[in-house]
Amino acid sequence: MMSSIYSGVSGLKAQQTKLDVIGNNISNVSTIGYKSQTVSFADLLSQTISGSTTANAATGTGGTNAKQIGTGVSVASTSTNIATGSTQSTGNSSDVSISGSGYFIVQGGSSGEYQFTRAGNFGVDSSGNLTVNGYTVCGWMDCTENADGTYTYNTQTDVEPINIFSDSYTGNKKISAPAATSTATVSGSVDSGADAQAAAATTGSAANATLNATGLTAVTDDAGTTFAGTITVNGTSVTITAGDTVQTIIDNINAAGAGVTAAWNAGDGSNGYIKLTSTATGITAAIELGGTNDTLAKLFGAIDGTTDTTSTSVSAAGTNYDSSNPDATTTLQVYDALGNSYDVQVNLYKSQVTTSDGQSVTSWYWEAASSDSGLVLSNNSGTVAFDGNGKIVDNDTYDTSFTLSLTPTNGAAASTVTLDLSKVSSYASSSSDSLTNVTDGYASGTLEDYTIGTDGIIYGTYSNGQTEPLGMIALATFTNPAGLEKIGSSLYVTSNNSGNFTGGVVAGTNGTGSLSAGTLEMSNVDLSEQFSEMMITQRAYQASSKIISAADECLKAAINMAG
């Protein structure tokens, strides 16, 4: 009789334990990342009244089962349901959920070096530490930038608390360092119907021919004896041999296709010279002439229009562009290495329309200038050309890419900008502002916000429009995650049955789930299931109490019999 009372008591205790677990589950129905628990029961040791027997053929008796009486029930285990809970959208970029296996790694608890949690309601404290419920979130901060602009973190090292304001690898992450402009790409169309602005370049003067006493009086004069040698006209070699007349030299220059027209100029009648006029073929409205001093000074009448006879290479320009009225223009915003901004205006002028190898070629002169006194430009002009279909020409004669040199006067380092005009075309248009441009480079910026990627990389958004990595959240995996021990504050620690923590892993690898920013994992408690279990537990508790009541009535009857 007493045994039944003790069995009833064990039932009460067991069902009370289950009710405690159910109550805990229900109370944590809104706890972020909470994992529900279940209780399993096992019977206690049974009292054996008699053992089992086997059948006996000799006596004709059959076998009998053992006679055993159980002594009650005990709690065999409480198990954690590690199934992933449903996610809730919060709209907060610092909230993160794990869509699969894995645990966030934190530090700051009193149990062990690391603790683990599924709660992803992250925040940043005043020191820049990434935290959850007051514990620092761990990951990696040592990274390198790849050639394609992506970043690779060194995930082979031990995890450490993440600080998005500063670290020993990058330094101050609250500020984005400036970057000097290195490329500028201009696109759009220039007006093919614009009037050509370039004037032809010419060489020589009658005064210089007289001053240098060329002694030439007519195109029939023998110039070769005095001026024999080789000259270059716009890069094309022309040979003057003994016995060549002035006319022969003129014919040879014109036949060379060097972009100039050679003609006789009588000068003062006693000192004539060969005058060159550009045709803008190859080099727009400019002439480059090389040779010996005497040849340049006398035969070409001191081609640079001065009395200087010392140069062996002389350029004559004939440009005549109205800088206040460009045919097309665009303004580049460029930055120096200190983050200072400058406006650089790129103007284009239609120069000449010529024919080369039977094809129409339209040359355009470009120049870059800045009204900012703090910036000095050099290598800031050039020539591009368009074919008869309006496409820009890119060959040995014409380039589409140029290098501007920028020298700030404020102490910033000098830099160069690659000006790319390959995306410019030439079609009929009535607008001079049809050009657009894209430049790189930027000023310094301050950290304004951060986001978390699916792989755990935290990206900072800065006031200068740049996005830079601030750290990478690591996850932990275990051979038996259900064996982790709860220590409160939604934290877990390893146990003898969970497996050891072997280091952080990247989200989405090694069996872990990827991260989802702006969401939180809800509790996986199923209320309908808990209420059902609660009713069953209540009935089981009542039944156990009935056992005690019934046994008590039986004992009372036995005692009354003795009275």
Coordinates of C-alpha atoms in Angstrom, one line a residue:
M1 CA 0.0 0.0 0.0
M2 CA 2.8 2.4 0.9
S3 CA 4.5 1.7 -2.4
S4 CA 1.5 3.0 -4.3
I5 CA 1.7 6.2 -2.3
Y6 CA 5.3 6.7 -3.2
S7 CA 4.5 6.0 -6.8
G8 CA 1.9 8.7 -6.7
V9 CA 4.3 11.1 -5.1
S10 CA 6.9 10.4 -7.9
G11 CA 4.2 11.1 -10.5
L12 CA 3.4 14.4 -8.8
K13 CA 7.0 15.3 -8.9
A14 CA 7.5 14.3 -12.5
Q15 CA 4.5 16.1 -13.7
Q16 CA 5.4 19.2 -11.7
T17 CA 8.8 19.2 -13.5
K18 CA 7.1 18.9 -16.9
L19 CA 4.7 21.7 -15.9
D20 CA 7.7 23.8 -14.9
V21 CA 9.2 23.3 -18.4
I22 CA 5.9 24.1 -20.1
G23 CA 5.6 27.2 -18.0
N24 CA 9.1 28.3 -19.0
N25 CA 8.4 27.7 -22.6
I26 CA 5.3 29.7 -22.6
S27 CA 6.9 32.6 -20.7
N28 CA 9.6 32.7 -23.4
V29 CA 7.3 32.7 -26.3
S30 CA 8.5 36.2 -27.2
T31 CA 12.2 35.7 -26.3
I32 CA 14.5 36.3 -29.4
G33 CA 16.1 33.0 -30.5
Y34 CA 14.7 31.0 -27.6
K35 CA 14.7 27.2 -28.0
S36 CA 11.8 25.3 -26.4
Q37 CA 12.4 22.2 -24.2
T38 CA 10.6 19.0 -23.7
V39 CA 10.6 16.5 -20.8
S40 CA 11.0 12.7 -21.1
F41 CA 10.0 10.3 -18.4
A42 CA 11.3 6.9 -17.4
D43 CA 10.0 4.3 -14.9
L44 CA 11.9 3.7 -11.6
L45 CA 13.3 0.4 -10.5
S46 CA 10.7 -2.4 -10.3
Q47 CA 10.4 -4.8 -7.4
T48 CA 10.5 -8.4 -8.5
I49 CA 8.1 -10.7 -6.6
S50 CA 9.1 -13.8 -8.5
G51 CA 11.3 -14.4 -11.5
S52 CA 10.2 -15.8 -14.8
T53 CA 10.2 -19.5 -15.5
T54 CA 10.6 -21.6 -18.7
A55 CA 8.2 -24.3 -20.0
N56 CA 8.8 -27.8 -18.6
A57 CA 7.9 -30.6 -21.0
A58 CA 8.3 -33.3 -18.4
T59 CA 5.7 -31.8 -16.1
G60 CA 3.6 -30.3 -18.8
T61 CA 3.8 -26.8 -17.3
G62 CA 4.2 -23.7 -19.3
G63 CA 6.6 -20.8 -18.8
T64 CA 5.6 -17.8 -16.6
N65 CA 6.6 -14.2 -16.7
A66 CA 8.3 -12.4 -13.9
K67 CA 6.1 -10.8 -11.3
Q68 CA 7.3 -7.1 -11.0
I69 CA 5.8 -4.1 -9.4
G70 CA 7.0 -0.6 -10.4
T71 CA 7.9 1.9 -7.8
G72 CA 7.0 5.1 -9.8
V73 CA 8.4 7.5 -12.4
S74 CA 11.4 9.8 -12.8
V75 CA 12.4 12.6 -15.2
A76 CA 14.8 10.9 -17.7
S77 CA 15.8 14.1 -19.5
T78 CA 14.9 17.6 -20.6
S79 CA 15.7 18.0 -24.3
T80 CA 16.2 21.3 -26.3
N81 CA 14.5 21.7 -29.6
I82 CA 17.1 23.3 -31.8
A83 CA 14.8 23.8 -34.8
T84 CA 15.1 27.3 -36.3
G85 CA 12.4 29.6 -35.3
S86 CA 10.4 31.7 -37.8
T87 CA 11.9 35.2 -38.6
Q88 CA 10.3 38.5 -38.0
S89 CA 11.1 41.6 -40.1
T90 CA 12.2 44.5 -37.9
G91 CA 13.4 47.0 -40.5
N92 CA 16.4 47.6 -38.2
S93 CA 19.6 47.0 -40.2
S94 CA 21.5 46.0 -37.1
D95 CA 19.2 43.1 -36.4
V96 CA 20.4 39.7 -37.7
S97 CA 19.0 36.2 -37.8
I98 CA 20.6 33.0 -38.8
S99 CA 18.7 31.1 -41.5
G100 CA 19.9 27.7 -40.5
S101 CA 22.5 26.2 -38.1
G102 CA 25.1 28.1 -36.1
Y103 CA 25.4 30.4 -33.1
F104 CA 26.7 33.9 -32.7
I105 CA 29.9 34.0 -30.6
V106 CA 30.1 36.5 -27.7
Q107 CA 32.3 37.4 -24.9
G108 CA 31.6 39.0 -21.5
G109 CA 29.9 36.2 -19.6
S110 CA 31.1 34.6 -16.5
S111 CA 31.3 31.1 -17.9
G112 CA 34.2 30.3 -20.1
E113 CA 36.1 32.5 -22.6
Y114 CA 33.2 32.4 -25.2
Q115 CA 29.5 32.1 -24.9
F116 CA 27.0 31.5 -27.7
T117 CA 23.6 32.8 -28.7
R118 CA 20.9 32.8 -31.4
A119 CA 19.8 36.3 -30.5
G120 CA 20.8 38.8 -33.1
N121 CA 19.4 42.1 -31.8
F122 CA 22.7 43.8 -32.1
G123 CA 23.7 47.3 -31.2
V124 CA 26.8 49.5 -30.9
D125 CA 27.9 50.9 -27.6
S126 CA 29.6 54.3 -27.1
S127 CA 33.0 52.8 -27.6
G128 CA 32.0 51.2 -31.0
N129 CA 31.7 47.6 -29.7
L130 CA 29.1 45.5 -31.5
T131 CA 27.0 44.1 -28.7
V132 CA 24.0 41.9 -27.9
N133 CA 22.3 42.2 -24.5
G134 CA 25.5 43.8 -23.2
Y135 CA 27.9 41.1 -24.5
T136 CA 30.4 41.8 -27.2
V137 CA 29.9 40.0 -30.6
C138 CA 33.0 38.3 -31.9
G139 CA 34.4 37.8 -35.4
W140 CA 37.3 39.0 -37.5
M141 CA 38.6 42.5 -38.4
D142 CA 41.8 41.8 -40.4
C143 CA 41.0 42.1 -44.1
T144 CA 42.7 42.9 -47.5
E145 CA 41.1 44.5 -50.5
N146 CA 41.1 42.5 -53.7
A147 CA 41.7 43.9 -57.2
D148 CA 38.0 43.7 -58.1
G149 CA 37.1 45.9 -55.1
T150 CA 35.9 43.0 -52.9
Y151 CA 37.4 42.2 -49.5
T152 CA 38.8 39.0 -48.0
Y153 CA 39.0 38.5 -44.2
N154 CA 41.6 36.4 -42.5
T155 CA 39.2 33.8 -41.0
Q156 CA 42.0 31.4 -40.0
T157 CA 42.8 33.4 -36.9
D158 CA 41.0 33.4 -33.5
V159 CA 37.8 35.4 -33.3
E160 CA 37.9 38.7 -31.3
P161 CA 35.4 41.3 -30.2
I162 CA 34.3 43.4 -33.1
N163 CA 34.6 47.2 -32.9
I164 CA 33.2 49.2 -35.8
F165 CA 34.9 52.5 -34.8
S166 CA 38.5 51.4 -34.7
D167 CA 40.9 48.4 -34.7
S168 CA 44.6 47.6 -34.8
Y169 CA 44.5 46.7 -38.5
T170 CA 42.7 49.7 -40.1
G171 CA 42.9 52.3 -37.4
N172 CA 40.1 54.9 -37.2
K173 CA 37.1 53.5 -39.0
K174 CA 34.8 56.4 -38.2
I175 CA 36.6 58.4 -41.0
S176 CA 36.8 57.4 -44.6
A177 CA 40.1 58.6 -46.1
P178 CA 39.9 60.7 -49.3
A179 CA 41.1 59.4 -52.7
A180 CA 42.6 61.4 -55.5
T181 CA 40.8 61.3 -58.8
S182 CA 42.6 59.1 -61.2
T183 CA 40.1 58.6 -64.1
A184 CA 37.6 60.7 -65.9
T185 CA 35.4 59.4 -68.6
V186 CA 33.5 61.8 -70.9
S187 CA 30.6 60.6 -73.0
G188 CA 28.0 62.1 -75.2
S189 CA 28.1 63.8 -78.6
V190 CA 29.7 66.9 -80.1
D191 CA 27.9 68.9 -82.8
S192 CA 29.1 67.8 -86.2
G193 CA 27.5 70.9 -87.7
A194 CA 29.6 73.4 -85.7
D195 CA 31.8 75.8 -87.6
A196 CA 35.5 75.0 -87.7
Q197 CA 37.5 77.4 -85.5
A198 CA 41.1 76.5 -86.2
A199 CA 43.3 78.8 -88.3
A200 CA 46.1 77.3 -90.4
A201 CA 49.6 77.4 -89.0
T202 CA 52.2 79.0 -91.2
T203 CA 56.0 79.2 -91.1
G204 CA 58.6 81.8 -92.0
S205 CA 58.6 85.6 -92.6
A206 CA 60.1 87.8 -95.2
A207 CA 61.9 89.8 -92.5
N208 CA 63.7 86.8 -91.2
A209 CA 64.6 85.6 -94.7
T210 CA 66.2 88.9 -95.3
L211 CA 67.9 89.0 -91.9
N212 CA 69.3 85.5 -92.4
A213 CA 70.2 86.2 -96.1
T214 CA 68.9 83.1 -97.7
G215 CA 70.1 84.3 -101.1
L216 CA 67.3 82.5 -102.8
T217 CA 65.6 84.4 -105.6
A218 CA 63.5 81.9 -107.5
V219 CA 62.0 78.4 -107.3
T220 CA 64.6 77.4 -109.9
D221 CA 67.5 78.1 -107.6
D222 CA 69.7 75.2 -106.7
A223 CA 69.0 74.8 -103.0
G224 CA 70.5 71.3 -102.5
T225 CA 74.1 72.4 -102.6
T226 CA 73.6 74.7 -99.6
F227 CA 70.9 72.9 -97.7
A228 CA 71.4 69.2 -98.5
G229 CA 70.3 67.0 -95.6
T230 CA 67.1 65.5 -94.1
I231 CA 64.2 67.4 -92.5
T232 CA 61.1 66.0 -90.8
V233 CA 57.7 67.6 -91.3
N234 CA 55.1 66.5 -88.8
G235 CA 57.2 63.3 -88.3
T236 CA 57.6 62.6 -92.0
S237 CA 61.1 62.6 -93.4
V238 CA 61.9 64.6 -96.5
T239 CA 65.4 64.4 -98.0
I240 CA 67.1 67.3 -99.7
T241 CA 69.9 66.2 -102.0
A242 CA 72.6 68.2 -103.9
G243 CA 71.2 69.6 -107.1
D244 CA 67.6 69.9 -105.8
T245 CA 66.0 73.1 -106.8
V246 CA 63.7 74.9 -104.5
Q247 CA 60.7 73.7 -106.6
T248 CA 61.9 70.1 -106.2
I249 CA 62.0 70.5 -102.4
I250 CA 58.5 72.0 -102.5
D251 CA 57.2 69.2 -104.6
N252 CA 58.8 66.6 -102.3
I253 CA 57.2 68.1 -99.2
N254 CA 53.8 68.3 -100.8
A255 CA 54.1 64.7 -102.0
A256 CA 55.0 63.5 -98.5
G257 CA 51.5 63.9 -97.2
A258 CA 52.8 65.4 -94.0
G259 CA 49.7 67.6 -93.4
V260 CA 51.2 70.8 -94.8
T261 CA 51.3 72.7 -98.1
A262 CA 54.7 74.1 -99.2
A263 CA 54.9 77.1 -101.5
W264 CA 57.5 79.7 -102.6
N265 CA 57.6 83.1 -101.0
A266 CA 59.8 85.7 -102.8
G267 CA 60.5 87.6 -99.6
D268 CA 62.4 90.8 -100.5
G269 CA 63.2 89.5 -103.9
S270 CA 66.8 88.6 -103.0
N271 CA 66.0 86.4 -100.0
G272 CA 63.1 84.2 -100.7
Y273 CA 62.0 81.1 -98.6
I274 CA 59.7 78.1 -98.5
K275 CA 56.5 78.8 -96.6
L276 CA 54.6 76.0 -95.0
T277 CA 50.8 76.1 -94.3
S278 CA 49.1 73.4 -92.3
T279 CA 46.2 71.4 -93.8
A280 CA 45.2 69.8 -90.5
T281 CA 45.8 66.3 -91.7
G282 CA 47.3 64.3 -88.9
I283 CA 48.0 67.3 -86.7
T284 CA 45.3 70.0 -86.4
A285 CA 46.4 73.4 -87.4
A286 CA 50.0 72.9 -86.3
I287 CA 53.4 72.2 -87.9
E288 CA 56.4 70.4 -86.4
L289 CA 59.6 70.8 -88.4
G290 CA 63.0 69.4 -87.6
G291 CA 66.4 69.6 -89.3
T292 CA 69.7 71.5 -89.1
N293 CA 69.9 75.1 -87.9
D294 CA 70.9 76.6 -91.2
T295 CA 68.2 74.7 -93.0
L296 CA 65.5 75.9 -90.6
A297 CA 66.7 79.5 -90.4
K298 CA 67.3 80.1 -94.1
L299 CA 65.4 77.7 -96.3
F300 CA 62.3 78.1 -94.2
G301 CA 62.8 81.8 -93.3
A302 CA 63.3 81.2 -89.6
I303 CA 60.0 79.3 -89.4
D304 CA 59.0 80.3 -85.8
G305 CA 58.7 83.9 -86.9
T306 CA 61.7 85.0 -84.8
T307 CA 65.3 85.6 -85.4
D308 CA 66.2 82.5 -83.4
T309 CA 68.4 80.3 -85.5
T310 CA 69.5 77.9 -82.7
S311 CA 66.7 75.4 -82.7
T312 CA 66.8 72.1 -84.5
S313 CA 63.1 71.5 -84.0
V314 CA 60.5 74.1 -84.2
S315 CA 56.7 74.0 -83.8
A316 CA 54.3 76.4 -85.4
A317 CA 50.7 76.5 -84.1
G318 CA 47.8 78.1 -85.9
T319 CA 45.0 77.5 -83.4
N320 CA 42.5 80.3 -82.9
Y321 CA 39.8 79.1 -80.5
D322 CA 37.3 81.2 -78.7
S323 CA 37.6 79.9 -75.1
S324 CA 34.4 81.8 -74.2
N325 CA 32.4 79.9 -76.8
P326 CA 33.4 76.2 -77.0
D327 CA 31.5 73.9 -79.3
A328 CA 31.1 71.4 -76.4
T329 CA 32.0 71.5 -72.8
T330 CA 31.7 69.4 -69.6
T331 CA 33.0 70.1 -66.1
L332 CA 34.9 67.5 -64.2
Q333 CA 34.9 67.4 -60.4
V334 CA 38.3 66.2 -59.3
Y335 CA 39.8 65.6 -55.9
D336 CA 43.4 65.8 -54.7
A337 CA 45.0 63.4 -52.3
L338 CA 43.8 65.5 -49.3
G339 CA 40.2 65.4 -50.4
N340 CA 40.0 69.0 -51.8
S341 CA 37.6 69.4 -54.7
Y342 CA 38.2 71.3 -57.9
D343 CA 36.2 72.0 -61.0
V344 CA 38.0 71.4 -64.2
Q345 CA 36.3 72.5 -67.4
V346 CA 37.0 70.5 -70.5
N347 CA 36.2 72.4 -73.7
L348 CA 36.1 71.0 -77.2
Y349 CA 36.4 73.0 -80.4
K350 CA 35.8 71.9 -84.0
S351 CA 39.1 72.4 -85.8
Q352 CA 39.2 71.1 -89.4
V353 CA 37.5 68.8 -91.8
T354 CA 39.9 67.0 -94.1
T355 CA 40.2 63.9 -96.2
S356 CA 42.7 61.2 -95.4
D357 CA 43.1 58.1 -97.6
G358 CA 39.8 59.0 -99.2
Q359 CA 38.0 59.2 -95.9
S360 CA 36.5 62.2 -94.2
V361 CA 38.1 63.1 -90.9
T362 CA 37.0 65.9 -88.6
S363 CA 39.5 66.9 -86.0
W364 CA 38.5 68.5 -82.7
Y365 CA 40.8 70.4 -80.3
W366 CA 40.2 69.9 -76.6
E367 CA 41.7 71.8 -73.6
A368 CA 41.2 71.5 -69.9
A369 CA 41.3 74.5 -67.5
S370 CA 40.4 75.4 -63.9
S371 CA 39.5 78.8 -62.5
D372 CA 40.7 77.6 -59.1
S373 CA 44.0 79.3 -58.3
G374 CA 44.9 76.4 -56.0
L375 CA 45.3 74.0 -59.0
V376 CA 47.9 74.0 -61.8
L377 CA 47.1 71.9 -64.9
S378 CA 49.6 70.7 -67.4
N379 CA 49.4 68.3 -70.4
N380 CA 45.9 69.7 -70.6
S381 CA 45.2 69.9 -74.3
G382 CA 45.1 67.6 -77.3
T383 CA 43.3 66.6 -80.5
V384 CA 40.7 63.9 -81.2
A385 CA 39.1 63.1 -84.5
F386 CA 35.8 61.6 -85.8
D387 CA 35.2 59.6 -89.0
G388 CA 32.5 60.2 -91.5
N389 CA 30.1 58.1 -89.4
G390 CA 30.5 60.2 -86.3
K391 CA 32.6 57.6 -84.5
I392 CA 35.7 58.7 -82.7
V393 CA 39.0 57.6 -84.4
D394 CA 41.5 55.6 -82.4
N395 CA 44.7 54.8 -84.3
D396 CA 48.4 55.6 -84.6
T397 CA 47.6 59.2 -85.5
Y398 CA 44.8 60.0 -83.1
D399 CA 44.4 59.0 -79.4
T400 CA 41.3 58.9 -77.3
S401 CA 42.9 58.7 -73.9
F402 CA 45.1 61.4 -72.4
T403 CA 46.9 62.0 -69.1
L404 CA 46.2 65.3 -67.3
S405 CA 48.7 66.4 -64.7
L406 CA 47.3 68.1 -61.6
T407 CA 49.5 70.0 -59.2
P408 CA 47.7 71.5 -56.2
T409 CA 49.3 74.5 -54.4
N410 CA 47.9 73.6 -51.0
G411 CA 50.5 70.9 -50.2
A412 CA 48.6 68.0 -51.6
A413 CA 50.6 65.5 -53.7
A414 CA 50.6 66.0 -57.4
S415 CA 48.5 63.5 -59.3
T416 CA 47.5 62.5 -62.8
V417 CA 44.0 61.9 -64.3
T418 CA 43.4 59.6 -67.3
L419 CA 41.0 61.5 -69.5
D420 CA 39.0 59.0 -71.6
L421 CA 37.2 60.5 -74.6
S422 CA 36.5 57.2 -76.3
K423 CA 32.8 57.4 -75.6
V424 CA 32.4 60.7 -77.3
S425 CA 30.7 60.7 -80.8
S426 CA 30.0 63.5 -83.3
Y427 CA 26.5 63.8 -84.6
A428 CA 24.2 66.7 -85.5
S429 CA 23.1 68.5 -82.4
S430 CA 22.0 72.0 -81.3
S431 CA 23.4 71.8 -77.7
S432 CA 26.9 72.5 -76.5
D433 CA 26.2 70.8 -73.1
S434 CA 25.4 67.3 -74.4
L435 CA 28.5 65.9 -72.8
T436 CA 28.5 64.1 -69.4
N437 CA 31.3 62.7 -67.4
V438 CA 32.1 60.2 -64.6
T439 CA 35.1 60.6 -62.3
D440 CA 36.4 58.7 -59.5
G441 CA 38.0 60.1 -56.3
Y442 CA 36.2 61.5 -53.3
A443 CA 36.6 63.6 -50.2
S444 CA 36.9 62.3 -46.7
G445 CA 33.7 61.1 -45.0
T446 CA 32.3 60.2 -41.6
L447 CA 30.6 57.0 -40.7
E448 CA 26.8 57.4 -40.9
D449 CA 25.4 53.8 -40.8
Y450 CA 26.3 50.2 -41.2
T451 CA 24.7 47.1 -42.8
I452 CA 25.4 43.4 -42.4
G453 CA 25.8 41.1 -45.4
T454 CA 24.6 37.5 -45.7
D455 CA 28.2 36.3 -45.2
G456 CA 28.6 38.4 -42.0
I457 CA 30.7 41.2 -43.4
I458 CA 29.7 44.5 -41.8
Y459 CA 29.8 47.4 -44.3
G460 CA 30.0 51.0 -43.1
T461 CA 28.3 53.8 -45.1
Y462 CA 30.0 57.1 -45.1
S463 CA 28.9 60.7 -45.8
N464 CA 31.1 60.8 -48.9
G465 CA 29.1 57.9 -50.5
Q466 CA 31.7 55.3 -49.9
T467 CA 31.1 51.8 -48.4
E468 CA 34.0 50.2 -46.5
P469 CA 34.2 47.0 -44.4
L470 CA 34.2 47.3 -40.6
G471 CA 34.4 43.7 -39.5
M472 CA 33.0 40.2 -40.1
I473 CA 30.7 38.3 -37.8
A474 CA 31.7 34.7 -37.1
L475 CA 29.5 31.7 -36.3
A476 CA 30.1 28.7 -34.1
T477 CA 29.1 25.1 -34.9
F478 CA 28.9 22.0 -32.6
T479 CA 28.7 18.3 -33.1
N480 CA 25.7 18.2 -30.8
P481 CA 24.2 21.6 -30.4
A482 CA 21.3 20.2 -28.3
G483 CA 23.9 19.4 -25.7
L484 CA 24.8 23.0 -25.1
E485 CA 24.0 24.3 -21.6
K486 CA 21.8 27.4 -21.0
I487 CA 23.2 29.9 -18.6
G488 CA 20.6 32.7 -18.9
S489 CA 20.5 35.9 -20.9
S490 CA 19.8 33.7 -24.1
L491 CA 23.3 32.4 -23.8
Y492 CA 24.8 28.9 -24.1
V493 CA 28.1 27.4 -23.1
T494 CA 29.7 24.1 -24.2
S495 CA 29.2 21.0 -22.1
N496 CA 30.7 17.5 -22.1
N497 CA 28.0 16.3 -24.5
S498 CA 27.9 19.3 -27.0
G499 CA 31.4 19.0 -28.4
N500 CA 34.1 21.6 -28.1
F501 CA 34.2 25.1 -29.7
T502 CA 36.8 24.7 -32.4
G503 CA 36.9 28.3 -33.8
G504 CA 34.7 30.7 -35.8
V505 CA 33.4 29.8 -39.3
V506 CA 32.0 32.0 -42.1
A507 CA 28.3 32.2 -42.2
G508 CA 26.9 30.0 -45.0
T509 CA 29.9 27.6 -44.8
N510 CA 30.6 24.4 -42.9
G511 CA 26.9 23.6 -42.4
T512 CA 26.0 27.0 -41.0
G513 CA 23.2 29.2 -42.3
S514 CA 23.6 32.6 -44.0
L515 CA 22.7 35.8 -42.2
S516 CA 19.6 37.9 -42.8
A517 CA 19.8 41.5 -41.8
G518 CA 16.8 43.4 -40.7
T519 CA 15.2 40.3 -39.2
L520 CA 15.2 38.5 -35.9
E521 CA 14.7 34.8 -35.1
M522 CA 11.6 34.3 -33.0
S523 CA 11.1 31.7 -30.3
N524 CA 10.3 28.3 -31.7
V525 CA 7.7 27.7 -28.9
D526 CA 4.5 26.3 -30.4
L527 CA 1.7 27.6 -28.1
S528 CA -0.9 25.2 -29.3
E529 CA 1.4 22.3 -28.5
Q530 CA 2.3 23.8 -25.1
F531 CA -1.3 24.2 -24.1
S532 CA -2.1 20.6 -25.2
E533 CA 0.8 19.3 -23.1
M534 CA -0.2 21.5 -20.2
M535 CA -3.7 19.9 -20.2
I536 CA -2.3 16.4 -20.4
T537 CA 0.2 17.2 -17.6
Q538 CA -2.6 18.7 -15.5
R539 CA -4.7 15.5 -15.8
A540 CA -1.6 13.3 -15.1
Y541 CA -0.9 15.4 -12.0
Q542 CA -4.5 15.0 -10.9
A543 CA -4.4 11.2 -11.5
S544 CA -1.2 10.9 -9.5
S545 CA -2.9 12.7 -6.6
K546 CA -5.8 10.3 -6.9
I547 CA -3.5 7.4 -6.4
I548 CA -2.4 9.0 -3.1
S549 CA -6.0 9.7 -2.1
A550 CA -7.1 6.2 -2.9
A551 CA -4.2 4.6 -1.0
D552 CA -5.0 6.9 1.9
E553 CA -8.6 5.7 2.0
C554 CA -7.5 2.1 1.9
L555 CA -5.1 2.7 4.8
K556 CA -7.9 4.5 6.7
A557 CA -10.2 1.5 6.2
A558 CA -7.6 -0.9 7.4
I559 CA -6.9 1.2 10.5
N560 CA -10.7 1.4 11.2
M561 CA -10.9 -2.4 11.0
A562 CA -8.4 -2.6 13.9
G563 CA -10.5 -0.3 16.0

